[in-house]
Short mmCIF file of C-alpha atoms and ligand atoms in Angstrom, two decimals:
data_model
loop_
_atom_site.label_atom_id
_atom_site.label_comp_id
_atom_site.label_asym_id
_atom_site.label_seq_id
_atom_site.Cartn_x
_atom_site.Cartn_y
_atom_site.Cartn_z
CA UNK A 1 -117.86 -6.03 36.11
CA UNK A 2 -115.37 -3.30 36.53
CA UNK A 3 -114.11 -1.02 34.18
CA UNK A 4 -110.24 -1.12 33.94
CA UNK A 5 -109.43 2.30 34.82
CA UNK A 6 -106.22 4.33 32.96
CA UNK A 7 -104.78 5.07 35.93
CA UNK A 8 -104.08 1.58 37.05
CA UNK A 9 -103.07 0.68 33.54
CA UNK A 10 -100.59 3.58 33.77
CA UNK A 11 -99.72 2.41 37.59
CA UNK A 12 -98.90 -1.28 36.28
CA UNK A 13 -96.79 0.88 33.56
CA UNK A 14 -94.82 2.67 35.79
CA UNK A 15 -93.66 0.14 38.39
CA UNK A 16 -90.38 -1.42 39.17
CA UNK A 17 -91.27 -3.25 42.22
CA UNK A 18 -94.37 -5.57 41.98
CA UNK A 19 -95.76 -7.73 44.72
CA UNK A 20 -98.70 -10.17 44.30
CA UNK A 21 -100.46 -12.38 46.61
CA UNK A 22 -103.28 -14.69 45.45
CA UNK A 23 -105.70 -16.81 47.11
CA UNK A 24 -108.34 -19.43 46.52
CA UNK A 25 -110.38 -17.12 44.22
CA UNK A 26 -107.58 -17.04 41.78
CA UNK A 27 -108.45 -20.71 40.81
CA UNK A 28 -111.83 -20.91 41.41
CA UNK A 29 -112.36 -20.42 38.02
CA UNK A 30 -109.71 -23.60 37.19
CA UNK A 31 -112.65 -25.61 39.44
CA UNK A 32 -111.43 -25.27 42.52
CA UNK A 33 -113.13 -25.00 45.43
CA UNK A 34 -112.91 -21.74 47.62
CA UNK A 35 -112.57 -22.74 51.48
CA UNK A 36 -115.58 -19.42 52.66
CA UNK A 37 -118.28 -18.06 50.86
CA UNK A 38 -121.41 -20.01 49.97
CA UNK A 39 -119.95 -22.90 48.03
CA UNK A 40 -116.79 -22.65 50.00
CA UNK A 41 -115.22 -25.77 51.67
CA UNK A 42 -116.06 -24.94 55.22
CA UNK A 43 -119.64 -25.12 54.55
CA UNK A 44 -119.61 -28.63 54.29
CA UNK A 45 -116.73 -29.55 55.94
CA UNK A 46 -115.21 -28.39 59.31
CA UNK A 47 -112.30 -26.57 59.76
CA UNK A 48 -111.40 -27.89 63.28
CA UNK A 49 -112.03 -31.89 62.38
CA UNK A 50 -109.98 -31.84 59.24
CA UNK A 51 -107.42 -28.61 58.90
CA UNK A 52 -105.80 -28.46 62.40
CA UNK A 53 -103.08 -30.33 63.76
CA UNK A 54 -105.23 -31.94 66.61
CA UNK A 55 -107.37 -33.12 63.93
CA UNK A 56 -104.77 -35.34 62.55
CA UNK A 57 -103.28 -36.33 66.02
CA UNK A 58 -106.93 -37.74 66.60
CA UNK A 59 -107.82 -39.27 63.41
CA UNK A 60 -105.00 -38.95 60.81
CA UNK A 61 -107.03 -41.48 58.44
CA UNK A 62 -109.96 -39.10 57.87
CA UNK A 63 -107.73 -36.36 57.37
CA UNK A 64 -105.83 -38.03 54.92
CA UNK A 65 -109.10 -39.26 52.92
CA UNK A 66 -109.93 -35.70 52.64
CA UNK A 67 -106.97 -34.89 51.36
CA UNK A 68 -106.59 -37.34 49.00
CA UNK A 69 -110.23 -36.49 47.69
CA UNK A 70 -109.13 -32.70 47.27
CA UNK A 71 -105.76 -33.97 45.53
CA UNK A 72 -107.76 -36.07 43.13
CA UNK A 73 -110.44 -33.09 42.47
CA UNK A 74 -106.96 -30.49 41.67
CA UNK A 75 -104.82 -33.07 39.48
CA UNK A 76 -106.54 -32.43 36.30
CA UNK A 77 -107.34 -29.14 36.44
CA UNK A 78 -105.52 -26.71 34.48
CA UNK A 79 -104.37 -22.72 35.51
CA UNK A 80 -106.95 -19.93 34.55
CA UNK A 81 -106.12 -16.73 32.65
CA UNK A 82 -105.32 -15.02 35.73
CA UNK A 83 -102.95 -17.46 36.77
CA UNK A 84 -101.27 -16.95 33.22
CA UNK A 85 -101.41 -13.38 33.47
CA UNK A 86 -99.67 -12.93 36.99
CA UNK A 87 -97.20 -15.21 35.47
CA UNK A 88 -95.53 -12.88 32.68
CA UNK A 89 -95.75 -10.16 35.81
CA UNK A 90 -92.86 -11.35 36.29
CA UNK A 91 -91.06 -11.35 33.32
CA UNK A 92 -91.95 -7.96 33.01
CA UNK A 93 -90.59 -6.09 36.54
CA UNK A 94 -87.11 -6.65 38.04
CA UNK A 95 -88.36 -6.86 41.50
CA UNK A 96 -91.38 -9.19 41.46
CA UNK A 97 -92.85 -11.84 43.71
CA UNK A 98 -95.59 -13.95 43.85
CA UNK A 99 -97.04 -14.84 47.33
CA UNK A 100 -99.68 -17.79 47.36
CA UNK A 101 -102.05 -19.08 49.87
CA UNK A 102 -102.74 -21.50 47.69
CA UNK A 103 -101.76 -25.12 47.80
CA UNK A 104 -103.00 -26.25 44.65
CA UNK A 105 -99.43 -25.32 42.44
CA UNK A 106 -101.81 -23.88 39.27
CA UNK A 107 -99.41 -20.81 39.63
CA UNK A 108 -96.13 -23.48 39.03
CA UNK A 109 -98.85 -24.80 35.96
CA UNK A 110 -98.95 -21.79 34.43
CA UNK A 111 -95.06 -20.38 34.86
CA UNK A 112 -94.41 -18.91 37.55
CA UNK A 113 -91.00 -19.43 39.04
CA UNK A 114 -90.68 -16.15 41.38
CA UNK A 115 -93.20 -17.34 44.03
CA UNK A 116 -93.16 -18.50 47.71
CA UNK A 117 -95.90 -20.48 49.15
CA UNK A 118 -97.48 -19.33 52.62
CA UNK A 119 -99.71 -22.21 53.34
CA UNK A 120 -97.65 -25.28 51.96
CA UNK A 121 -98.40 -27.42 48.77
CA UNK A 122 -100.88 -30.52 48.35
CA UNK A 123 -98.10 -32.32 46.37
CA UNK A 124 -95.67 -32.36 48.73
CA UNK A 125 -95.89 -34.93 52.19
CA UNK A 126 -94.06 -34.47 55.03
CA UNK A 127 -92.60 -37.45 57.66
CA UNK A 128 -93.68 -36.37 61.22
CA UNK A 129 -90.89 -37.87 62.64
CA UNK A 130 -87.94 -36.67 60.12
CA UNK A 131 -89.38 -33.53 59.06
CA UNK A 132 -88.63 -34.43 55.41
CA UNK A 133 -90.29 -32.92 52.83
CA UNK A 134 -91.33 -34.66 49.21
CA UNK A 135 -93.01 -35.04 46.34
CA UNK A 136 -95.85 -37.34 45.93
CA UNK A 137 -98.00 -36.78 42.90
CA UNK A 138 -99.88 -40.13 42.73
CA UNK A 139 -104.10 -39.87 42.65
CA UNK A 140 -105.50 -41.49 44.52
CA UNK A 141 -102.25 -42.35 47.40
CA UNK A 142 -102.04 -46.15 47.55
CA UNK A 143 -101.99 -46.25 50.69
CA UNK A 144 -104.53 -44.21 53.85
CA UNK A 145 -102.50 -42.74 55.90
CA UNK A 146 -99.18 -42.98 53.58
CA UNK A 147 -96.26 -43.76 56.02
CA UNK A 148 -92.97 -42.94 55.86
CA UNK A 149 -90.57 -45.20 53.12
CA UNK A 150 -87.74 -44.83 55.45
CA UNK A 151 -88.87 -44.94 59.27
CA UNK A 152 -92.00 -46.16 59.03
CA UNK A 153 -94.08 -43.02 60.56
CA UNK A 154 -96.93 -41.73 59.83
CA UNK A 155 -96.54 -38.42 56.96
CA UNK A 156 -98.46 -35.86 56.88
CA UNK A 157 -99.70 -33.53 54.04
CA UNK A 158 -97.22 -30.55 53.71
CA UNK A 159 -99.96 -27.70 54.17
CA UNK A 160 -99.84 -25.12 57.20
CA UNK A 161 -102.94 -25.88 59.13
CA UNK A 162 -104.43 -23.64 61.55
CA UNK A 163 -102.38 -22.84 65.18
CA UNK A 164 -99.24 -23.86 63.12
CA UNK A 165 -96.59 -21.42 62.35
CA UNK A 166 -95.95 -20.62 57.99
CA UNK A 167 -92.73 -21.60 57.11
CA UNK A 168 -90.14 -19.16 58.01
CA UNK A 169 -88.40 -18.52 54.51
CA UNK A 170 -91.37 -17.81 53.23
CA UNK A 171 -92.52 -15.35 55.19
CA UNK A 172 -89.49 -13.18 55.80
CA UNK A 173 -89.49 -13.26 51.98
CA UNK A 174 -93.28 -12.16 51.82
CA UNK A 175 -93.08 -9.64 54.38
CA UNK A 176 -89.58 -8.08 52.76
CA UNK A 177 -91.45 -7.93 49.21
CA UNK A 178 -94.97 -6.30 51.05
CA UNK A 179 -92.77 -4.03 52.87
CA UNK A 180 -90.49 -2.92 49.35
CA UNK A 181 -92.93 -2.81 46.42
CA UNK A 182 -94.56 -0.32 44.77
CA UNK A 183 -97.31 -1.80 43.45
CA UNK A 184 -99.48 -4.71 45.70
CA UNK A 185 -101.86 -6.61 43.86
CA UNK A 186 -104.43 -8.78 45.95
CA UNK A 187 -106.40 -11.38 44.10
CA UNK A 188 -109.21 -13.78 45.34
CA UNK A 189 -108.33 -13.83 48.65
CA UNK A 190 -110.98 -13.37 51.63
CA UNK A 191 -108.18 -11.46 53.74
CA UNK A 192 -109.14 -12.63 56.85
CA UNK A 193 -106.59 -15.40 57.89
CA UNK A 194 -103.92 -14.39 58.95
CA UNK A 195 -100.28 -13.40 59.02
CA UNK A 196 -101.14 -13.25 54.92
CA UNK A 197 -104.41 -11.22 55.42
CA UNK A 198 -101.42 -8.17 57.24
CA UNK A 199 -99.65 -8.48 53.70
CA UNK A 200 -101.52 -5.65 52.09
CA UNK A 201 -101.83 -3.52 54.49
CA UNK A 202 -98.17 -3.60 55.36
CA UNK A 203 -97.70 -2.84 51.96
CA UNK A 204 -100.33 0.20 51.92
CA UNK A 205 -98.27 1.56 55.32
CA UNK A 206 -94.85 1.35 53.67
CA UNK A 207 -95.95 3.80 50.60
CA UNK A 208 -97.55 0.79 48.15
CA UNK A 209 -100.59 1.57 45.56
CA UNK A 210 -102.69 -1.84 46.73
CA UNK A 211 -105.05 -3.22 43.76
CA UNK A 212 -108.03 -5.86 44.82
CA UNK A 213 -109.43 -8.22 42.54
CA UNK A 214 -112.88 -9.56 44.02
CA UNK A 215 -115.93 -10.16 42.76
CA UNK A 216 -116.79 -9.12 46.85
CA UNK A 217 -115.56 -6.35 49.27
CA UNK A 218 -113.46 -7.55 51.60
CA UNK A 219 -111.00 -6.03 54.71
CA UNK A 220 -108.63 -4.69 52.33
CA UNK A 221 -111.14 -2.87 50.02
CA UNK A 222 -111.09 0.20 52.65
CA UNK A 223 -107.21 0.33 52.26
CA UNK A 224 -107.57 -0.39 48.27
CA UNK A 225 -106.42 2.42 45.48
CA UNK A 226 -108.40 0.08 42.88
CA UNK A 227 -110.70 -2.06 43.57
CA UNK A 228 -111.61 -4.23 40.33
CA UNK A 229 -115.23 -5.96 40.74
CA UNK A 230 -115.39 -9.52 39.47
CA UNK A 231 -114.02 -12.96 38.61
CA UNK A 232 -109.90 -13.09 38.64
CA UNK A 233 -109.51 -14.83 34.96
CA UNK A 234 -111.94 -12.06 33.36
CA UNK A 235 -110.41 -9.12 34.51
CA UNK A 236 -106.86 -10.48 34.49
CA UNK A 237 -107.38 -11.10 30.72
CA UNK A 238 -108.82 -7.79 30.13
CA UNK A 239 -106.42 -6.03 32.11
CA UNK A 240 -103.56 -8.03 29.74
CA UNK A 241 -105.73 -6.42 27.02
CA UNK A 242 -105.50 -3.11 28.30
CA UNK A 243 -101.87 -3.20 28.65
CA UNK A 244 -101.08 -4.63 25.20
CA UNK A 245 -103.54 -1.76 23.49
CA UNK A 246 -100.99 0.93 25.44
CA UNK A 247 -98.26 -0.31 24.53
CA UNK A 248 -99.02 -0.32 20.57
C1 BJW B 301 -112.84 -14.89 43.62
C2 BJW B 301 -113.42 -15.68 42.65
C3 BJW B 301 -112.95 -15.46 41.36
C4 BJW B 301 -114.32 -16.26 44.45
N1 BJW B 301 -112.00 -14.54 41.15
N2 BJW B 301 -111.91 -13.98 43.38
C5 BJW B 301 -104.33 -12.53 64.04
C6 BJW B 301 -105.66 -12.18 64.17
C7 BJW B 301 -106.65 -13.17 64.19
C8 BJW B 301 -106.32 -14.52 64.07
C9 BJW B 301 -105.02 -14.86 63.93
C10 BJW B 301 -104.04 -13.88 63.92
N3 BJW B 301 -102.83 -14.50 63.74
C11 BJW B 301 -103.03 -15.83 63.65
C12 BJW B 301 -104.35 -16.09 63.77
C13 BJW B 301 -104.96 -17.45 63.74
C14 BJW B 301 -105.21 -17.99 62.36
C15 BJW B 301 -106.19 -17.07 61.66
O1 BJW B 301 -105.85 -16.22 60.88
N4 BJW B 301 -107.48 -17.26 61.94
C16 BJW B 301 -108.52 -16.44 61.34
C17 BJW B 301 -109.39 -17.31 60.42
C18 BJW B 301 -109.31 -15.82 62.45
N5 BJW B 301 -103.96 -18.15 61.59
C19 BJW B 301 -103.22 -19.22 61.73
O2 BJW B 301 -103.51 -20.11 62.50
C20 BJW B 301 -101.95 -19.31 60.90
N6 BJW B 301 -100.84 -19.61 61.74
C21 BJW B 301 -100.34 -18.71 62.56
O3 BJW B 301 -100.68 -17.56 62.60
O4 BJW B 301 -99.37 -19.22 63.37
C22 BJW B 301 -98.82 -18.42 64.39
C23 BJW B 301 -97.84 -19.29 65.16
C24 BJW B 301 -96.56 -18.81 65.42
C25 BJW B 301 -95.66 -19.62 66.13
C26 BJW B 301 -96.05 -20.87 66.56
C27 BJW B 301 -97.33 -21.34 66.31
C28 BJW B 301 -98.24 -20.55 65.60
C29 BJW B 301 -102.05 -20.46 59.91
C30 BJW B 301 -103.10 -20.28 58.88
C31 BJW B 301 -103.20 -21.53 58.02
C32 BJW B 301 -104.34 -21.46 57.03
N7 BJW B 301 -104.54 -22.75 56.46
C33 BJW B 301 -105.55 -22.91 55.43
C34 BJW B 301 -105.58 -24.39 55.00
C35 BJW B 301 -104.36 -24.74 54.15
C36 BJW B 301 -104.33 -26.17 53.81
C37 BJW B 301 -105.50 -26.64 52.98
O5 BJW B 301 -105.83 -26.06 51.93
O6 BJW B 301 -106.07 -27.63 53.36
O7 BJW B 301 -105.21 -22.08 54.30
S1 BJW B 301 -107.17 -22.31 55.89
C38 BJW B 301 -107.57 -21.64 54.32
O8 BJW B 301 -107.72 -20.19 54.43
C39 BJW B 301 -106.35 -21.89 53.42
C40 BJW B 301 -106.26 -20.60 52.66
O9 BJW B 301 -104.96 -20.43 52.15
C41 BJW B 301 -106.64 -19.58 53.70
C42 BJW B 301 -107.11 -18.27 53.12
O10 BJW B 301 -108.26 -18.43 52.39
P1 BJW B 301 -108.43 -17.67 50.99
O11 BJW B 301 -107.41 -18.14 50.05
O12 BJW B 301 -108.54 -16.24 51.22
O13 BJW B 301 -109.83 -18.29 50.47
P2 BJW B 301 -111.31 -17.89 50.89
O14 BJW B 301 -112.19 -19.01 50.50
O15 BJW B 301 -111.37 -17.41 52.28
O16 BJW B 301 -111.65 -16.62 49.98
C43 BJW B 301 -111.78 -16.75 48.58
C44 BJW B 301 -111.97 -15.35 48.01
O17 BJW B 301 -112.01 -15.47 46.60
C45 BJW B 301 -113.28 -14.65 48.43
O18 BJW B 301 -112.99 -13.32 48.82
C46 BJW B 301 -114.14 -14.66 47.17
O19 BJW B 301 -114.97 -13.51 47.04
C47 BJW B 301 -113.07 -14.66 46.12
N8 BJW B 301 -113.46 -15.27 44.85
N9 BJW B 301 -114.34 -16.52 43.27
C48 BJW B 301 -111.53 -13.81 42.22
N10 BJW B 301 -113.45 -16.19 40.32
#
């Protein structure tokens, strides 16, 4: 594993304006599953039949069951160390946000409030006919495919599958805090879907030092000032370390 090196500790020092975006590899170690990779999702289970919205037009019941299944492997997991340290980040820096891909809500577990969510959350539904967003927390859902309380139609999970646009808000917020930070860290994500996988290097372009956590290379190792080798909650917790020893 890497070595934490005294730069970075002194770059994480020095900062005003911190940006982070995290994906699946920041909760691998909570037990859940990465989607690439060689115990990742999409090795068993394909992208096109289950995360795309033709796949629900054409069979919204298997979609749903695989949903459900995922929801029921997340509830009882509990955030990591790196999900707990990314979450005093921002206590720590004026201008701080938190950009997930993931839909799991281990960040919200573990603190963080300052933190928009590119891809959606696996807690919320959505009605396909109203548009309305809620929360629906029961494991497993009574009911395959859950329909609408009000109208009757059929709701959807409240994820961005692939082809569909991320939520506006988000986004502008996302691209405004890659574009204005000046520190970017990048943890456990692949970086190749995109817009998210642009994040980092639009951060890089407008001045940012970028940090990866990986245990892999990945597209934005090339553009990285640091790249830490290894698991998320190990080097998050000695990083913490690291920091506490130069402060005292
Ligand atoms: C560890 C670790 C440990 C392991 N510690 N690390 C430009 C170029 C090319 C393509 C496109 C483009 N623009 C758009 C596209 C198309 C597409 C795309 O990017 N495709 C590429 C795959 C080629 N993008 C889209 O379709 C997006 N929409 C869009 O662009 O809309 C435009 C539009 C505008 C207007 C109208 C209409 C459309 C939407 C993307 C949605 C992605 N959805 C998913 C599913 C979410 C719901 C669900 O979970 O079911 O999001 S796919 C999946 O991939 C999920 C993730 O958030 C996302 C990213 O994956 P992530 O998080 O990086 O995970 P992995 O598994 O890939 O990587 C894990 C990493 O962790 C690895 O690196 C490991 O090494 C590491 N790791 N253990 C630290 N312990």
């Amino acid at each position: 594993m890497s070595n934490i090196p005294k730069s970075l500790i002194e770059a994480i020092r020095q900062a005003e304006r911190v940006t982070v975006l995290t994906g699946a590899g920041v909760s691998a170690e909570s037990g859940v599953p990465t989607f690439r990779g060689k115990e990742g999702l999409w090795k068993k289970y394909s992208p096109q039949e289950l995360a795309t919205p033709q796949a629900f037009a054409q069979d919204p019941r298997l979609v749903w069951e695989w949903y459900d299944w995922r929801r029921g492997l997340i509830a009882p997991l509990k955030p990591n160390a790196a999900h707990k340290f990314i979450a005093t980040l921002e206590e720590r820096y004026p201008h701080f946000l938190l950009i997930t891909q993931n839909i799991d809500g281990l960040h919200q577990k573990a603190g963080s409030k300052k933190l928009v969510e590119l891809h959606g959350n696996i807690w919320k539904v959505r009605c396909t006919k109203e548009g309305t967003v809620e929360e629906d927390k029961r494991v497993p859902l009574p009911q395959i495919p859950p329909l609408c309380s009000r109208c009757g139609a059929l709701l959807r999970p409240h994820v961005v599958w692939f082809g569909e646009p991320l939520p506006t808000d988000a986004l502008h917020q996302a691209m405004e805090a890659a574009e204005n930070c000046d520190l970017f860290l990048v943890v456990g994500t692949s970086a190749v879907v995109y817009p998210a996988a642009s994040l980092p290097q639009i951060a890089q372009s407008h001045g940012a030092q970028v940090v990866e956590i990986n245990p892999e290379e990945t597209p934005i190792t090339p553009i990285a000032h640091w790249s830490l080798r290894g698991k998320a909650g190990e080097i998050c917790q000695r990083l913490a370390q690291a920091l506490q020893d130069t402060h005292s």
